[in-house]
Tab-separated table of C-alpha atoms in Angstrom:
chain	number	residue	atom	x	y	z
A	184	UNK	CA	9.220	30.308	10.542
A	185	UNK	CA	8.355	26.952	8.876
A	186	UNK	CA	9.824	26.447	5.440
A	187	UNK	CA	9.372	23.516	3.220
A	188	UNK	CA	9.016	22.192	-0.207
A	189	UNK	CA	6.495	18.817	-0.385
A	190	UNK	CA	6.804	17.504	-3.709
A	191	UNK	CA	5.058	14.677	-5.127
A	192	UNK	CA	7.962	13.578	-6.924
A	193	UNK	CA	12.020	13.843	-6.892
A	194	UNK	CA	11.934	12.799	-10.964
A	195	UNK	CA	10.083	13.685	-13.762
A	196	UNK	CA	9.759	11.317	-17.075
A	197	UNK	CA	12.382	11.753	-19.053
A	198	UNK	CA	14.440	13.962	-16.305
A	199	UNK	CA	17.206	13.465	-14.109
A	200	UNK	CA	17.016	13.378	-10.406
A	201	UNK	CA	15.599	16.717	-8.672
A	202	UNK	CA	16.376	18.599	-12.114
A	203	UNK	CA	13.183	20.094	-12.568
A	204	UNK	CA	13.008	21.429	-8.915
A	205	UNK	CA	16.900	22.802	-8.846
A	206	UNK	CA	15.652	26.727	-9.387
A	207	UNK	CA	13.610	26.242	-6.905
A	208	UNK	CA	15.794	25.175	-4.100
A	209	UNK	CA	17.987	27.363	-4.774
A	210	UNK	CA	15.942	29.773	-3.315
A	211	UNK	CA	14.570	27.496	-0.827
A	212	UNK	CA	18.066	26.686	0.448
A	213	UNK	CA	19.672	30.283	0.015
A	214	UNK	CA	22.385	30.972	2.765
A	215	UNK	CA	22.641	27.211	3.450
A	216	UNK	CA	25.919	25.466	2.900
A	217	UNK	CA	25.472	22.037	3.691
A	218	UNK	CA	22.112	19.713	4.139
A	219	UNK	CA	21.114	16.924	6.031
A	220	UNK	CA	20.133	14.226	3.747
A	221	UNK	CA	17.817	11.369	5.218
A	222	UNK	CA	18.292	8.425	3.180
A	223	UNK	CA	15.742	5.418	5.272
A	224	UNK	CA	13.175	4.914	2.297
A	225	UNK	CA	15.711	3.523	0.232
A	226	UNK	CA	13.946	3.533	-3.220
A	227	UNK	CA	14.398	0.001	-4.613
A	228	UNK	CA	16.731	-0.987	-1.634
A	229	UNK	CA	19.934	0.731	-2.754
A	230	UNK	CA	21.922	1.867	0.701
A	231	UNK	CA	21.984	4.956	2.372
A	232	UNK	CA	25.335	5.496	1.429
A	233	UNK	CA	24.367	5.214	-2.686
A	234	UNK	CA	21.376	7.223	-2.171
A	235	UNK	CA	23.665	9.769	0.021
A	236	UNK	CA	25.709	10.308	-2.968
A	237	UNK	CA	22.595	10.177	-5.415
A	238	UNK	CA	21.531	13.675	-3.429
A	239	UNK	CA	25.268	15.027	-2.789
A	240	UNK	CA	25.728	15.044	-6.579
A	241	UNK	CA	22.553	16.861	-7.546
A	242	UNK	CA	22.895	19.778	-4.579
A	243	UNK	CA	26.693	19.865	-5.612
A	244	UNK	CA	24.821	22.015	-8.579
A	245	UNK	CA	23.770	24.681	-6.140
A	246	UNK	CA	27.031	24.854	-3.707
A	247	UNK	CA	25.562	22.706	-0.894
A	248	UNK	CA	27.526	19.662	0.523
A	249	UNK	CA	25.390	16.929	1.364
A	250	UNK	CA	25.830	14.582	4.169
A	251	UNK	CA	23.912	11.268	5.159
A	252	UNK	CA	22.070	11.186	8.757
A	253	UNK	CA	23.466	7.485	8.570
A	254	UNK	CA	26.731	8.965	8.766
A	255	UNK	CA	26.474	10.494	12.288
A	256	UNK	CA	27.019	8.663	15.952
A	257	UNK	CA	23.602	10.518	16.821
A	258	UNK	CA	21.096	11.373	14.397
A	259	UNK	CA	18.640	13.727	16.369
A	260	UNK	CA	21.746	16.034	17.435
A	261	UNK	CA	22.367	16.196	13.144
A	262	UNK	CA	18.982	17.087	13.032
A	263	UNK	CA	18.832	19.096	15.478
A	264	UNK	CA	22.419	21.119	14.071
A	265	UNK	CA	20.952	20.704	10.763
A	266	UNK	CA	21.288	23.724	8.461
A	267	UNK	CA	18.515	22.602	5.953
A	268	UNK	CA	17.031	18.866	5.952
A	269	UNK	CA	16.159	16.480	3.108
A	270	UNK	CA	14.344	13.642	3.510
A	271	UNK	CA	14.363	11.310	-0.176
A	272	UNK	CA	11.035	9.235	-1.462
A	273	UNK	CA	11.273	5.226	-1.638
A	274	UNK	CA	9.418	3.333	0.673
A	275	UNK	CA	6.828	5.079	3.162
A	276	UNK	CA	6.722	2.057	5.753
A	277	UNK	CA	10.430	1.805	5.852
A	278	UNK	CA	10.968	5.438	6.435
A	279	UNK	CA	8.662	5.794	8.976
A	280	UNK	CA	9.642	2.727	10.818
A	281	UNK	CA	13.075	3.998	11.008
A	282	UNK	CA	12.202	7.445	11.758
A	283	UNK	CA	10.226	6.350	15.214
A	284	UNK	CA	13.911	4.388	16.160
A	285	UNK	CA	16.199	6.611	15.544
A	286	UNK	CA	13.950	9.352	17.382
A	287	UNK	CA	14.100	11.652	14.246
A	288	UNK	CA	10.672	11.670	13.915
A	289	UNK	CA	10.363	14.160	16.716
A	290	UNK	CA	13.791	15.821	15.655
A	291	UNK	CA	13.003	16.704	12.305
A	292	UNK	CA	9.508	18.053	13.705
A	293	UNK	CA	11.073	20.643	16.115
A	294	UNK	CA	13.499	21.508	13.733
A	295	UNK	CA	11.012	22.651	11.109
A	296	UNK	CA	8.828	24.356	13.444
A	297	UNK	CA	11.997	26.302	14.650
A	298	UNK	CA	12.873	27.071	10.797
A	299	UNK	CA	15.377	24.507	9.674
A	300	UNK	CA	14.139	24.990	6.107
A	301	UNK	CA	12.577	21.407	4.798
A	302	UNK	CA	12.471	19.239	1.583
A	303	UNK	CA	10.498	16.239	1.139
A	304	UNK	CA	9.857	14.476	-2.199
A	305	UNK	CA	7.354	11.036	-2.390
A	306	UNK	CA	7.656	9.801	0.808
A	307	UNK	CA	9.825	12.071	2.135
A	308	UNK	CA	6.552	14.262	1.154
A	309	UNK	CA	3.655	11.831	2.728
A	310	UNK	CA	5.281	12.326	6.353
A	311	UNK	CA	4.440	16.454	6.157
A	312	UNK	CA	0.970	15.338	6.578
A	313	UNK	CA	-0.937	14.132	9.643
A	314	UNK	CA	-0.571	10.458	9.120
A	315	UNK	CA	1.254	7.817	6.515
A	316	UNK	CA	-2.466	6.517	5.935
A	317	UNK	CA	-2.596	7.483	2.279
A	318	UNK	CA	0.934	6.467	0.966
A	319	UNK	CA	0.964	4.390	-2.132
A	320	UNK	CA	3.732	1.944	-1.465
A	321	UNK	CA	3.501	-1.210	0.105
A	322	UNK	CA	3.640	-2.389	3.243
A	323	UNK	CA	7.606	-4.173	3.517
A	324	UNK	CA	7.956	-3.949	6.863
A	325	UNK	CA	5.648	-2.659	10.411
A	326	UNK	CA	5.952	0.406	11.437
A	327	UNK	CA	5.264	1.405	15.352
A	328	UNK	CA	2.673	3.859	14.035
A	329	UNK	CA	1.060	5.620	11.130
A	330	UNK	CA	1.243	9.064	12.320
A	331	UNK	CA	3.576	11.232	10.993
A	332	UNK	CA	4.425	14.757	11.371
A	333	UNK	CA	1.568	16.737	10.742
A	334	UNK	CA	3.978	19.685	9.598
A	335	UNK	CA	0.178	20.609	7.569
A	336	UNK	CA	-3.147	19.276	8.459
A	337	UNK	CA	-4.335	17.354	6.091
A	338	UNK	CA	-2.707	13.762	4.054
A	339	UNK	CA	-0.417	13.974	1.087
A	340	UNK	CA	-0.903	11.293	-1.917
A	341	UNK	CA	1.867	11.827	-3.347
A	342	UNK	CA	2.292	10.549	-7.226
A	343	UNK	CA	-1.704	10.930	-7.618
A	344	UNK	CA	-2.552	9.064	-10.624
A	345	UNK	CA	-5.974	10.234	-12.422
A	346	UNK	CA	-8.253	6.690	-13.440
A	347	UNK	CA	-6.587	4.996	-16.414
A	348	UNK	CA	-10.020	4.556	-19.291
A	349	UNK	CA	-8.770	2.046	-20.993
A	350	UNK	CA	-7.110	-0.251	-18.124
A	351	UNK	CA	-8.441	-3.655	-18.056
A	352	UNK	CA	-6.831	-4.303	-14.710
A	353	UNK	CA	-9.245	-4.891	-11.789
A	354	UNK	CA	-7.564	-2.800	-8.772
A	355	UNK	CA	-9.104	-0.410	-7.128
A	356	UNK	CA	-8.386	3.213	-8.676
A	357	UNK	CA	-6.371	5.949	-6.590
A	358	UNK	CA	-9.387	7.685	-6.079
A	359	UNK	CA	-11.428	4.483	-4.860
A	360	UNK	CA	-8.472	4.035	-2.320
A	361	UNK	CA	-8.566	7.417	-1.085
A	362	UNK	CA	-12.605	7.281	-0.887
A	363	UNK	CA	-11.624	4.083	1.423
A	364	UNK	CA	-9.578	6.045	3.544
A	365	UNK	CA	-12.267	9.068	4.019
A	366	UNK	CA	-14.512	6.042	5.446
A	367	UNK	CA	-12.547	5.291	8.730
A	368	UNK	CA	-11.024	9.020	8.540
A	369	UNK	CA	-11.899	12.821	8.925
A	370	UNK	CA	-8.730	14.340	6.894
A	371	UNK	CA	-8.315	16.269	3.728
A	372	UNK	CA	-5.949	13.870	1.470
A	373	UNK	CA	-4.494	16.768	-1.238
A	374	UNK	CA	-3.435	14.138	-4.448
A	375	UNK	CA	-0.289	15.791	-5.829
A	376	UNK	CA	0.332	14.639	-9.192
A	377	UNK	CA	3.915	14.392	-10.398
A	378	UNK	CA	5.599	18.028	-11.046
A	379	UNK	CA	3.248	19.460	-8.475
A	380	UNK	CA	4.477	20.680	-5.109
A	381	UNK	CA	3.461	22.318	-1.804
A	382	UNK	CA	5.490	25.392	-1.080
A	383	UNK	CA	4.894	26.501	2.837
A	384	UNK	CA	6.325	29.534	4.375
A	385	UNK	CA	4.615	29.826	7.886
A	386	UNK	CA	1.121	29.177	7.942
A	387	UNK	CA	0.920	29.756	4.264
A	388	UNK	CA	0.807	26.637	1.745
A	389	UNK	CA	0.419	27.173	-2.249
A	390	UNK	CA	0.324	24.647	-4.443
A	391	UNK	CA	3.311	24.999	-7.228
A	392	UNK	CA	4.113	23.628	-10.449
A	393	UNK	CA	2.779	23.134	-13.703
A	394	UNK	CA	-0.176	21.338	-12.628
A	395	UNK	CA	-3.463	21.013	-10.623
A	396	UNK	CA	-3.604	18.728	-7.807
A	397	UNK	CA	-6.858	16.827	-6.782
A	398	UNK	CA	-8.557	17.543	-3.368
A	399	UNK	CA	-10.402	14.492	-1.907
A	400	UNK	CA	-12.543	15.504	1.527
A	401	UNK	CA	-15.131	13.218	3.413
A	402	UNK	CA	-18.405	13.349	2.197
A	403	UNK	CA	-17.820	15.540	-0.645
A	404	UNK	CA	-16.865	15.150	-4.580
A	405	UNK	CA	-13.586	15.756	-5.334
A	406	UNK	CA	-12.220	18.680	-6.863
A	407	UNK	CA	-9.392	20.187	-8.563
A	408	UNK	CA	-7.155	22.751	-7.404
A	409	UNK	CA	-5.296	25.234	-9.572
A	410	UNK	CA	-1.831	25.834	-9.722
A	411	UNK	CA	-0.693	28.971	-7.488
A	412	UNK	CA	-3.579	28.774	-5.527
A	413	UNK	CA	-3.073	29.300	-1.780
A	414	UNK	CA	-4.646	26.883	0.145
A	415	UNK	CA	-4.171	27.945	3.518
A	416	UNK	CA	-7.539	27.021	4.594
A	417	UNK	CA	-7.669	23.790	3.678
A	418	UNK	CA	-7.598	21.180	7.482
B	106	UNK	CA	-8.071	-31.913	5.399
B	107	UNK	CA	-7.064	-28.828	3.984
B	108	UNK	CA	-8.982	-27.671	1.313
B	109	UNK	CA	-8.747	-23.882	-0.462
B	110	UNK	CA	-9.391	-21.833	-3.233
B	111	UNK	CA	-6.661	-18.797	-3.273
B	112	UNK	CA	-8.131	-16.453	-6.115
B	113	UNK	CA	-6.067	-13.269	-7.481
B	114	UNK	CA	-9.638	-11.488	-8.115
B	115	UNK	CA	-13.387	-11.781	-7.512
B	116	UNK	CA	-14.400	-10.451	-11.279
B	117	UNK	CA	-12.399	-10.660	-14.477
B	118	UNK	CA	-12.618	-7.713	-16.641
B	119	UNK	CA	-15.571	-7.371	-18.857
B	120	UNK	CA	-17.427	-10.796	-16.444
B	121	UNK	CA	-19.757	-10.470	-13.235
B	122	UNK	CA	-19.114	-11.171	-10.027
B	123	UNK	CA	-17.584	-14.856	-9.545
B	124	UNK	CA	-18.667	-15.644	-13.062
B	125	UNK	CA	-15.206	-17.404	-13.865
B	126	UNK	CA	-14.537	-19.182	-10.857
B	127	UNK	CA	-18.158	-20.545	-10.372
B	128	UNK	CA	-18.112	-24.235	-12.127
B	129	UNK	CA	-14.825	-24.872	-9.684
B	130	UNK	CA	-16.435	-23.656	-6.511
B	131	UNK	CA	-19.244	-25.704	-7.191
B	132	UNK	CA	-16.908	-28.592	-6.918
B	133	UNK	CA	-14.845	-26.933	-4.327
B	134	UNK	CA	-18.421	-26.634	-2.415
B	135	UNK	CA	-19.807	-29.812	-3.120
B	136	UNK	CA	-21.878	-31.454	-0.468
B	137	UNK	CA	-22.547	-27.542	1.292
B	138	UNK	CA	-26.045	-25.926	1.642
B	139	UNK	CA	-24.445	-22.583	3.751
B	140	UNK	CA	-21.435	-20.948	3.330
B	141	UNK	CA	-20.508	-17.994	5.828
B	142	UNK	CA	-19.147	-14.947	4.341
B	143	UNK	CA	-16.739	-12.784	5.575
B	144	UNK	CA	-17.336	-9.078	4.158
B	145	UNK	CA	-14.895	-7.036	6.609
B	146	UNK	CA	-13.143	-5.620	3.549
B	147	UNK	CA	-15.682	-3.922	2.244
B	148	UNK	CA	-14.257	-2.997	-0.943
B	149	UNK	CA	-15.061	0.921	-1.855
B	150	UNK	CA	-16.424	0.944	1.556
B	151	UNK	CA	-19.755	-0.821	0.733
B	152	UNK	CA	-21.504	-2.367	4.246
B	153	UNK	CA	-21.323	-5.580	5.728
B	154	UNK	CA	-24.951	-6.152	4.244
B	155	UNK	CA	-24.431	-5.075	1.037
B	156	UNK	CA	-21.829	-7.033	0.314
B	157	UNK	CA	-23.023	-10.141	1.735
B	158	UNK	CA	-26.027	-9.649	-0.562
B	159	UNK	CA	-24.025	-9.660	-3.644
B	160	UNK	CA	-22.278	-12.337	-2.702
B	161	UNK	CA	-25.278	-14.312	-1.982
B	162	UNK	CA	-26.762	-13.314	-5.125
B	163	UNK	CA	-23.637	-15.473	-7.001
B	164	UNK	CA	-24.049	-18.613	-4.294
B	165	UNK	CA	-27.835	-18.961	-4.998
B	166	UNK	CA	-27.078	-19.777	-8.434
B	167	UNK	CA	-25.381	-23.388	-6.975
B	168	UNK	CA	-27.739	-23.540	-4.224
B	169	UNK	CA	-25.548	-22.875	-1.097
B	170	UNK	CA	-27.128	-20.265	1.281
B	171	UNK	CA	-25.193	-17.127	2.544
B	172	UNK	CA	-25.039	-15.508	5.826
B	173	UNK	CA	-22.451	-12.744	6.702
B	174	UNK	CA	-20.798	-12.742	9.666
B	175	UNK	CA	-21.661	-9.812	10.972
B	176	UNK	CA	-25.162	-11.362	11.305
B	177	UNK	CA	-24.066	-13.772	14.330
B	178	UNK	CA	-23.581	-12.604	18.026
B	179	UNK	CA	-20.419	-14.369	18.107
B	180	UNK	CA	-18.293	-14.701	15.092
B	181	UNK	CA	-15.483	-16.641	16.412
B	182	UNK	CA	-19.015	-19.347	17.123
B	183	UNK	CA	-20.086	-18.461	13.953
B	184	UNK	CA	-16.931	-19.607	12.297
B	185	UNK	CA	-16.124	-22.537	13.881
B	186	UNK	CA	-19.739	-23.726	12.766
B	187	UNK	CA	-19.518	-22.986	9.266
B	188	UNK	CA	-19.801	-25.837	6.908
B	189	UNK	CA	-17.868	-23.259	3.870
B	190	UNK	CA	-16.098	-19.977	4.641
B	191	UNK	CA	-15.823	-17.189	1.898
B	192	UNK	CA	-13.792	-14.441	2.838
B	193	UNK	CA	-14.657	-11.467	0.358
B	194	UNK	CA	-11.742	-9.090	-1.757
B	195	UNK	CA	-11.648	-4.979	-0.511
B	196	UNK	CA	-8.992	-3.428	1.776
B	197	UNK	CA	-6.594	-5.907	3.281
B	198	UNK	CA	-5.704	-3.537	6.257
B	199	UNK	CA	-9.766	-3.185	7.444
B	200	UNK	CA	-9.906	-6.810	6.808
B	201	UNK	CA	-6.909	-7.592	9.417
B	202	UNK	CA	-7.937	-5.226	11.841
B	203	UNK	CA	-11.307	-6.782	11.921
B	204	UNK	CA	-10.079	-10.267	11.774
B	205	UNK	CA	-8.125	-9.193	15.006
B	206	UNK	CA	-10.811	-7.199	16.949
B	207	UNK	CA	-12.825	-10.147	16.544
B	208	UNK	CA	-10.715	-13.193	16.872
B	209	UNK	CA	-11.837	-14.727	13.879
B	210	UNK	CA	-8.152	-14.906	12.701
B	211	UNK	CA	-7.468	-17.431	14.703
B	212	UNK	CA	-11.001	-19.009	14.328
B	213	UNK	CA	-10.353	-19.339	10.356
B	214	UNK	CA	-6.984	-20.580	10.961
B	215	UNK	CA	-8.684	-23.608	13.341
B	216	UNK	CA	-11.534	-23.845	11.038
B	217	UNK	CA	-9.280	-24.824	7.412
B	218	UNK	CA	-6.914	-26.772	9.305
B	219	UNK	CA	-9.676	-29.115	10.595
B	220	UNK	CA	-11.133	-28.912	7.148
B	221	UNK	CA	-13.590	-26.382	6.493
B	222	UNK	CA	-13.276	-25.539	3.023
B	223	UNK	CA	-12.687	-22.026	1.996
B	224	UNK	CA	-12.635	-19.356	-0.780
B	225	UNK	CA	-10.498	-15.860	-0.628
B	226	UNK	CA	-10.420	-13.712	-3.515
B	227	UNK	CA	-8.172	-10.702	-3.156
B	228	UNK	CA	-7.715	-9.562	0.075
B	229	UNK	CA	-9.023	-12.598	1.519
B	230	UNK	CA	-6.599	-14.596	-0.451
B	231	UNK	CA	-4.133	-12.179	0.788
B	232	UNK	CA	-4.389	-13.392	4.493
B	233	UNK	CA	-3.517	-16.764	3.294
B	234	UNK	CA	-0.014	-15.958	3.043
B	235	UNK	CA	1.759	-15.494	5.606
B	236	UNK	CA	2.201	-12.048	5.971
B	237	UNK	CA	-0.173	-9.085	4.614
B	238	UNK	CA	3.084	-7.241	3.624
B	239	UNK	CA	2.674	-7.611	-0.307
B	240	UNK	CA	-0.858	-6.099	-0.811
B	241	UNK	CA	-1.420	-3.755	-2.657
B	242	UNK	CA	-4.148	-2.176	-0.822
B	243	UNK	CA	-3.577	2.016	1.086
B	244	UNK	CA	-2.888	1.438	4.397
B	245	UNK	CA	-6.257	2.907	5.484
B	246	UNK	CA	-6.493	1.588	9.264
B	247	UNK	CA	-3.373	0.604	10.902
B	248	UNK	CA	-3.816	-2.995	12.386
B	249	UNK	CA	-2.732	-5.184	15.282
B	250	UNK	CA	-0.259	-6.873	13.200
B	251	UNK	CA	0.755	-7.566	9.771
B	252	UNK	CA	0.848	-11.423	10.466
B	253	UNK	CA	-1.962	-13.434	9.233
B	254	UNK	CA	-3.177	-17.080	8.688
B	255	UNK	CA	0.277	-19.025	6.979
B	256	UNK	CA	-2.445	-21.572	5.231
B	257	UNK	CA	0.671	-21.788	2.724
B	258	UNK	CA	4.022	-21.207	3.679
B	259	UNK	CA	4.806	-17.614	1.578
B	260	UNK	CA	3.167	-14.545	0.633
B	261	UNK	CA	0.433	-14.138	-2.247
B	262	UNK	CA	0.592	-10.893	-4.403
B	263	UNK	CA	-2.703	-11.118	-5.417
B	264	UNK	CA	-3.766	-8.689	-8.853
B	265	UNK	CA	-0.030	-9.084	-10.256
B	266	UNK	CA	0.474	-6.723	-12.741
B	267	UNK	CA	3.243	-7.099	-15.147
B	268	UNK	CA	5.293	-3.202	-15.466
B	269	UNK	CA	3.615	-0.981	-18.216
B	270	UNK	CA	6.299	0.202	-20.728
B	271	UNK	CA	4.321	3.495	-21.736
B	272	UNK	CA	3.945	4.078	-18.659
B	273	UNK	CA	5.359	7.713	-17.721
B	274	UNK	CA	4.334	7.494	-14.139
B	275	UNK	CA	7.566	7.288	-11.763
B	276	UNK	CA	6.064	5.445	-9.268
B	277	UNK	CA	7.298	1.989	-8.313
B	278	UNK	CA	6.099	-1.435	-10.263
B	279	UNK	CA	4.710	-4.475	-8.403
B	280	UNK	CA	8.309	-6.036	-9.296
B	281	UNK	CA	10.405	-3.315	-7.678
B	282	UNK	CA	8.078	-2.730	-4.477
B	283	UNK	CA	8.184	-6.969	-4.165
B	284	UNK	CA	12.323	-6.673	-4.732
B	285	UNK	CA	11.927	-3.599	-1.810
B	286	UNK	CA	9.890	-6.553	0.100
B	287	UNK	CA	13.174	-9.033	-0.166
B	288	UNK	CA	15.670	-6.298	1.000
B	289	UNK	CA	13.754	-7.286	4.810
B	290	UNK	CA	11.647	-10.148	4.557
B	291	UNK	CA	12.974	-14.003	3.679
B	292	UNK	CA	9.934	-15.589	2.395
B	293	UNK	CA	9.056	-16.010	-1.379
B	294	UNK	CA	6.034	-13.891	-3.162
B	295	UNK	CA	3.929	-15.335	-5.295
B	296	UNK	CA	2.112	-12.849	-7.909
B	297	UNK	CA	-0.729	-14.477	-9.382
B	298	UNK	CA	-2.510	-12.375	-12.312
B	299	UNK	CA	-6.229	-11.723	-12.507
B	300	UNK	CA	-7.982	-14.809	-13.564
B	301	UNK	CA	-5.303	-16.826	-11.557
B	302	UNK	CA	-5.615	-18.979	-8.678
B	303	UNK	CA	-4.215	-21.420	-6.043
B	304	UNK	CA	-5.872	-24.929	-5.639
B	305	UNK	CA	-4.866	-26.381	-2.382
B	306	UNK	CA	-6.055	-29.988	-1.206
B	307	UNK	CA	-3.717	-31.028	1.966
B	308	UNK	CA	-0.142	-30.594	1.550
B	309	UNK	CA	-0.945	-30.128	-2.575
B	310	UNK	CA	-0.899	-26.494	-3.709
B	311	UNK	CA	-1.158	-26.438	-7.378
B	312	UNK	CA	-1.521	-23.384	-9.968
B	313	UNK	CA	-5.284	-23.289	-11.944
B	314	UNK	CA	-6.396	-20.507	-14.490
B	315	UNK	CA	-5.530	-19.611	-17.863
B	316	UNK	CA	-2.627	-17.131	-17.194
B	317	UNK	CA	1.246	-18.252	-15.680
B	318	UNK	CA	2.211	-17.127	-12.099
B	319	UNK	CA	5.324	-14.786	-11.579
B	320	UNK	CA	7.438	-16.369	-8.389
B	321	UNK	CA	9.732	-14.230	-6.631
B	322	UNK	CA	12.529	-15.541	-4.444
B	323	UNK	CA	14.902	-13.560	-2.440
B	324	UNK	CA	18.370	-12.919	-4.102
B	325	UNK	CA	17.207	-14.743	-7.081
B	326	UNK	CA	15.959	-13.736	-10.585
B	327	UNK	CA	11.665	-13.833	-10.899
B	328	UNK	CA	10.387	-16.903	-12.436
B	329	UNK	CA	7.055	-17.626	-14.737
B	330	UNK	CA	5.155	-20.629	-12.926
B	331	UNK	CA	2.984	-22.517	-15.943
B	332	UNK	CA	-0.586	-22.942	-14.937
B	333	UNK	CA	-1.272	-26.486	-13.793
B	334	UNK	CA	2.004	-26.691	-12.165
B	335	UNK	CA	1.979	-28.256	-8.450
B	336	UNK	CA	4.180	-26.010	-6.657
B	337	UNK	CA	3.971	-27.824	-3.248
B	338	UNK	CA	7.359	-27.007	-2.888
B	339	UNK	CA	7.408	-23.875	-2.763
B	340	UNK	CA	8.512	-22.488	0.452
């Protein structure tokens, strides 16, 4: 059965890295010892191997050893030994690119469907959705497609960021963007604000955390979705 | 010879469309009766017509006629007739695609280096670089290529905003996603503020507009470029 955690976020203001998720995977990752940790977005550029240890020492908490997907001769066999997966946020273009050549892409999609249980935060999060189309971050380096794994049918935004009133800045808004996107495509895009996340357990998806999250669909206003709520229905 | 205006934005906060830029592009202009207007961005996903109307609306007011380019049978034609080329702000990644689909990338290219003169604002000042990887734009259409028209030899940033420090949003600032940019790309980014622009006659490339430019280099520290400063150089 499918398992994952999509959050829109690995780090809240004023927190420390995946603190405010910890009880949470706990129970997410119960029975697991040791996790697969997917390191290609590299937030900021740091390495795989400081952003390994970044993860090890948070999941060190919770009795699970972490270990890099860089670190193995063959990273689709890790995946596909992998007791649980984790797949960190940074850049979206970068991740996906080297996703596609290292053939984990694929990997890490039959391993969730056959119930290697899943975390994604940022853009770790905006590959669970059908395509990398509504990812915030910018575009470093070309990726051999925008399609991701579709693990639920709609788009992730991922940090969704409600219109600023008093900016003076003349970019468009999230929500213009995202209005962009719904003219050249047919998918729900769910905007997950930071502290929000998607909790999946089969075909069943709730939205968790303190917050509502922002539903954009084509040809219809947006609306807001309350916490708890399952949205199982939503493609 | 060469001869280009590289604007940051179309509108300044609080000002109309154009308003600030229109005593220079009456110079930049001079001698024109018809400029032809490129409006495949189409910012919030206006049309092709509507667009061209509003930009005709600001041209009328110096007396140079505008026609879009979606009006002609045969754009590539179309462009390398054009006595003035305008290439409108909106979503960089529609704008690529359609320069692509089209062949009007190459067109433009042929077009400015024989002379034509020509205006970008935003996105269309984005394409002057020479890469489209530091928009800012969602990835809303995935395009042939992220290459586009090198009329100066490194990448614009266009909309540079400085990082907020109230901001308690955890997403990335321009600065770090244009560091993220350096981990896998040599060329230097320049981000030029709203109200900024790029003045290029030839070989010259100078700096106009009230506000300073931030210059990024790879493996160096970011600079402040004063406005007014000829940064021919710069490669």
């Amino acid at each position: 059965m499918k398992k994952l955690i999509i959050a829109s976020t690995s780090t809240l203001h004023g927190g420390s890295y995946l603190d405010y998720l910890l009880p949470t995977l706990q129970e997410h990752f119960k029975g697991c010892t040791t996790l697969l940790f997917v390191p290609y977005a590299r937030p900021g550029g740091i390495t795989h191997d400081e952003y390994t240890a970044k993860a090890a020492e948070v999941f060190a908490k919770i009795n699970i050893t972490v270990k890099g997907i860089h670190e193995y001769e063959n990273p689709v066999i890790a995946t596909e030994n992998a007791e649980a997966i984790f797949t960190g946020g940074g850049n979206t273009f970068l991740l996906v690119t080297q996703l596609y050549k290292t053939g984990v892409m694929d990997a890490i999609e039959k391993a969730v469907e056959k119930g290697t249980p899943y975390l994604g935060t940022s853009a770790g999060s905006n590959i669970c959705g059908l395509t990398m189309n509504t990812t915030n971050d910018m575009p470093i380096i070309y990726p051999p497609s925008f399609q991701t794994l579709g693990l639920v049918p709609f788009n992730i935004n991922p940090h969704y960021l409600d219109p600023m009133p008093d900016s003076k800045h003349m970019g468009e808004t999230r929500e213009t963007r995202i209005k962009e996107f719904h003219q050249f495509n047919p998918q729900p895009v769910l905007g997950l604000r930071e502290g929000s996340w998607l909790e999946v357990q089969g075909s069943t998806i709730i939205l968790r955390g303190d917050l509502q999250a922002r539903l954009f669909r084509k040809e219809q206003e947006p609306e807001e979705i309350a916490t708890n709520t399952d949205i199982s229905w939503l493609k």
